[in-house]
Coordinates of C-alpha atoms in Angstrom, one line a residue:
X19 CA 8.2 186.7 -44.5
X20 CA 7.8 185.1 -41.0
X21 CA 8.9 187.1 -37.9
X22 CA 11.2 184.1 -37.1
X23 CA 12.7 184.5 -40.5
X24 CA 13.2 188.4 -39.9
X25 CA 14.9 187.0 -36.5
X26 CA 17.1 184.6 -38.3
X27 CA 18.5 187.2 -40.6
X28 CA 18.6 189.6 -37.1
X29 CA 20.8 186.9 -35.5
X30 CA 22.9 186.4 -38.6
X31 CA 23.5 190.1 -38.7
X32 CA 24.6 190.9 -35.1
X33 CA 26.9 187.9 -35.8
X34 CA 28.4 189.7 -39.0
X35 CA 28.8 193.3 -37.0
X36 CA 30.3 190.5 -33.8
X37 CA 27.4 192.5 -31.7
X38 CA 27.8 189.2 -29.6
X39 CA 25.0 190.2 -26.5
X40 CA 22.8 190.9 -29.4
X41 CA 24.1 188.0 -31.0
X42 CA 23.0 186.3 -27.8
X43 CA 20.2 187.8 -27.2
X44 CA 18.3 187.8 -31.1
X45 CA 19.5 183.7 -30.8
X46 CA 17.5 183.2 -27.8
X47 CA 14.2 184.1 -29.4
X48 CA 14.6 181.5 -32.0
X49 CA 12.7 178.1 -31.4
X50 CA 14.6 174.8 -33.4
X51 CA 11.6 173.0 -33.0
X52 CA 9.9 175.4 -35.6
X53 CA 9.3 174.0 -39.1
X54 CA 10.6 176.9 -40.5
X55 CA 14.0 176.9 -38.3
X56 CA 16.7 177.7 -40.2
X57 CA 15.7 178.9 -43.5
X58 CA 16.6 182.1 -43.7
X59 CA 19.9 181.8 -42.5
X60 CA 20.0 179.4 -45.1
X61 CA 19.1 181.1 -47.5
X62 CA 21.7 184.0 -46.6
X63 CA 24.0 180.7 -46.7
X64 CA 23.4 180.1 -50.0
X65 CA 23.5 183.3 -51.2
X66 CA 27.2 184.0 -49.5
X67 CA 28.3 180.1 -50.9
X68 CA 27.7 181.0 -54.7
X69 CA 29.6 184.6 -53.7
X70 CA 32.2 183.1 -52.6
X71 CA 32.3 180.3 -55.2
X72 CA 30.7 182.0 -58.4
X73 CA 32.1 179.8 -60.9
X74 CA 30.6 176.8 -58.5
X75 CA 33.5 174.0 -56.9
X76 CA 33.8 170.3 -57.4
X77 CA 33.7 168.4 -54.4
X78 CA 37.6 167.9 -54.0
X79 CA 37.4 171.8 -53.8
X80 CA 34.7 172.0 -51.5
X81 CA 36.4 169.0 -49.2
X82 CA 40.2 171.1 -49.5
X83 CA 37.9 174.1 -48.3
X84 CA 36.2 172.6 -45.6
X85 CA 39.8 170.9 -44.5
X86 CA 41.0 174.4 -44.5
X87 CA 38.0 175.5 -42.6
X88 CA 38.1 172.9 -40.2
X89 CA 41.9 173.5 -39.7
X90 CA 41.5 177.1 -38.9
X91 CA 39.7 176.8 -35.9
X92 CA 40.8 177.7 -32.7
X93 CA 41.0 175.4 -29.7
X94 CA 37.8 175.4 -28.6
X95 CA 35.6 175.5 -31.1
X96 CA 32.1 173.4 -32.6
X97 CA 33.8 170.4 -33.7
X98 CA 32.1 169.7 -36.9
X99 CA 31.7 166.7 -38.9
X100 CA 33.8 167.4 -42.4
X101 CA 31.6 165.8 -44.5
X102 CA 28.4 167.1 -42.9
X103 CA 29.8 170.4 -44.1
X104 CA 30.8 169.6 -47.0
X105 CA 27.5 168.5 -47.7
X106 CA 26.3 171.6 -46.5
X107 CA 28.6 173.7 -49.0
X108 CA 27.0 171.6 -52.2
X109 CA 23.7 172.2 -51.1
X110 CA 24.1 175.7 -50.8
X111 CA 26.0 176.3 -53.6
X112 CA 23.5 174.0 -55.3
X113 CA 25.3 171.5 -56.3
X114 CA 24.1 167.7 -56.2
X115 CA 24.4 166.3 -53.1
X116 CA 27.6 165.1 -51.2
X117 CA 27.5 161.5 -50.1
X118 CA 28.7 160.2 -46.8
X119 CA 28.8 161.2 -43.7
X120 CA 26.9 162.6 -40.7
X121 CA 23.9 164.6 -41.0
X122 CA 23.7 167.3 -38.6
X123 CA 20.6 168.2 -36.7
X124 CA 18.8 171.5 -37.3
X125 CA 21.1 173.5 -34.4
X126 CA 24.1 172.1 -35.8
X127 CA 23.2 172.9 -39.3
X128 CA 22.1 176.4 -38.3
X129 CA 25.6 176.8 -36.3
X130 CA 27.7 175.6 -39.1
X131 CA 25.5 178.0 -41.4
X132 CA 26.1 180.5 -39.4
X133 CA 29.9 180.1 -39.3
X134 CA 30.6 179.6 -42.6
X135 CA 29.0 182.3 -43.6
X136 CA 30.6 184.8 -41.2
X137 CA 33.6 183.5 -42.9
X138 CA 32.9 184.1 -46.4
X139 CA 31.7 187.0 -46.0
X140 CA 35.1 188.5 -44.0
X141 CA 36.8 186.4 -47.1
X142 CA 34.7 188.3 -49.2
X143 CA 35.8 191.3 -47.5
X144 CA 31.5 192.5 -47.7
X145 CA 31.7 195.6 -45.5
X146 CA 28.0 197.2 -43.5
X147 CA 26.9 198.0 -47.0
X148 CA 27.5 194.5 -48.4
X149 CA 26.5 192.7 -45.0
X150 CA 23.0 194.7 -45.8
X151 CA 22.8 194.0 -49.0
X152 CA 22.9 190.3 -48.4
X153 CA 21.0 189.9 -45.9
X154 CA 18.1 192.0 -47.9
X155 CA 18.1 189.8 -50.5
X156 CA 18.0 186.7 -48.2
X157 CA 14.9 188.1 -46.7
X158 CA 12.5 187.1 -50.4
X159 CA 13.7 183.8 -50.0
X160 CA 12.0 183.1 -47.0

């Protein structure tokens, strides 16, 4: 495990406890133009994705999600491409690949990570114990 990975999981945790300065401050130290950017927030992705979806979805349920998702944002907020995230869903659940669309650069993708899985895991209703839990078991697949 790489100290930017530990980082990753840092950021993705002050997110999940909405610790926004640390949120802020943990983001700060991260550098996108790092080969490994991104991958262990992914990886915590993934793992929330196939929590939230543990039978797996077909892509009209991932698309109705993402619609949802997309729909539920405030005024405001990243304006994402819907079938960039859909994308993003298969791959993490992972499923073969969505088709179409826009692919979003590493930022993007880490934001939308991010996001989404803040989301599922309120959805999930994953408490401190369960936030921890995840994000332990992210950490070995770094």
């Amino acid at each position: 495990m790489t100290t930017a990975a530990t980082t990753e999981l840092d950021v993705l945790g002050a997110l999940l406890a909405f610790d926004f300065i640390g949120f802020a401050q943990k983001s700060a130290a991260l550098d996108p133009t790092d080969a490994q950017y991104g991958q262990a927030v992914g990886g915590a992705f993934g793992l929330a994705a196939r929590r939230r979806f543990p039978q797996g979805a077909t892509a009209r349920e991932i698309s109705a999600y993402v619609a949802e998702f997309l729909g539920s944002l405030e005024a405001g907020a990243e304006d994402f491409d819907a079938a960039a995230l859909e994308r993003l869903v298969a791959d993490g659940l992972g499923d073969e690949p969505v088709r179409g669309g826009a692919h979003l650069d590493p930022e993007r993708t880490m934001q939308a990570r991010l996001v989404l899985t803040l989301r599922w895991v309120r959805e999930l209703g994953l408490g401190p114990d369960g936030q921890r839990e995840l994000l332990a078991e992210a950490l070995p697949a770094v």
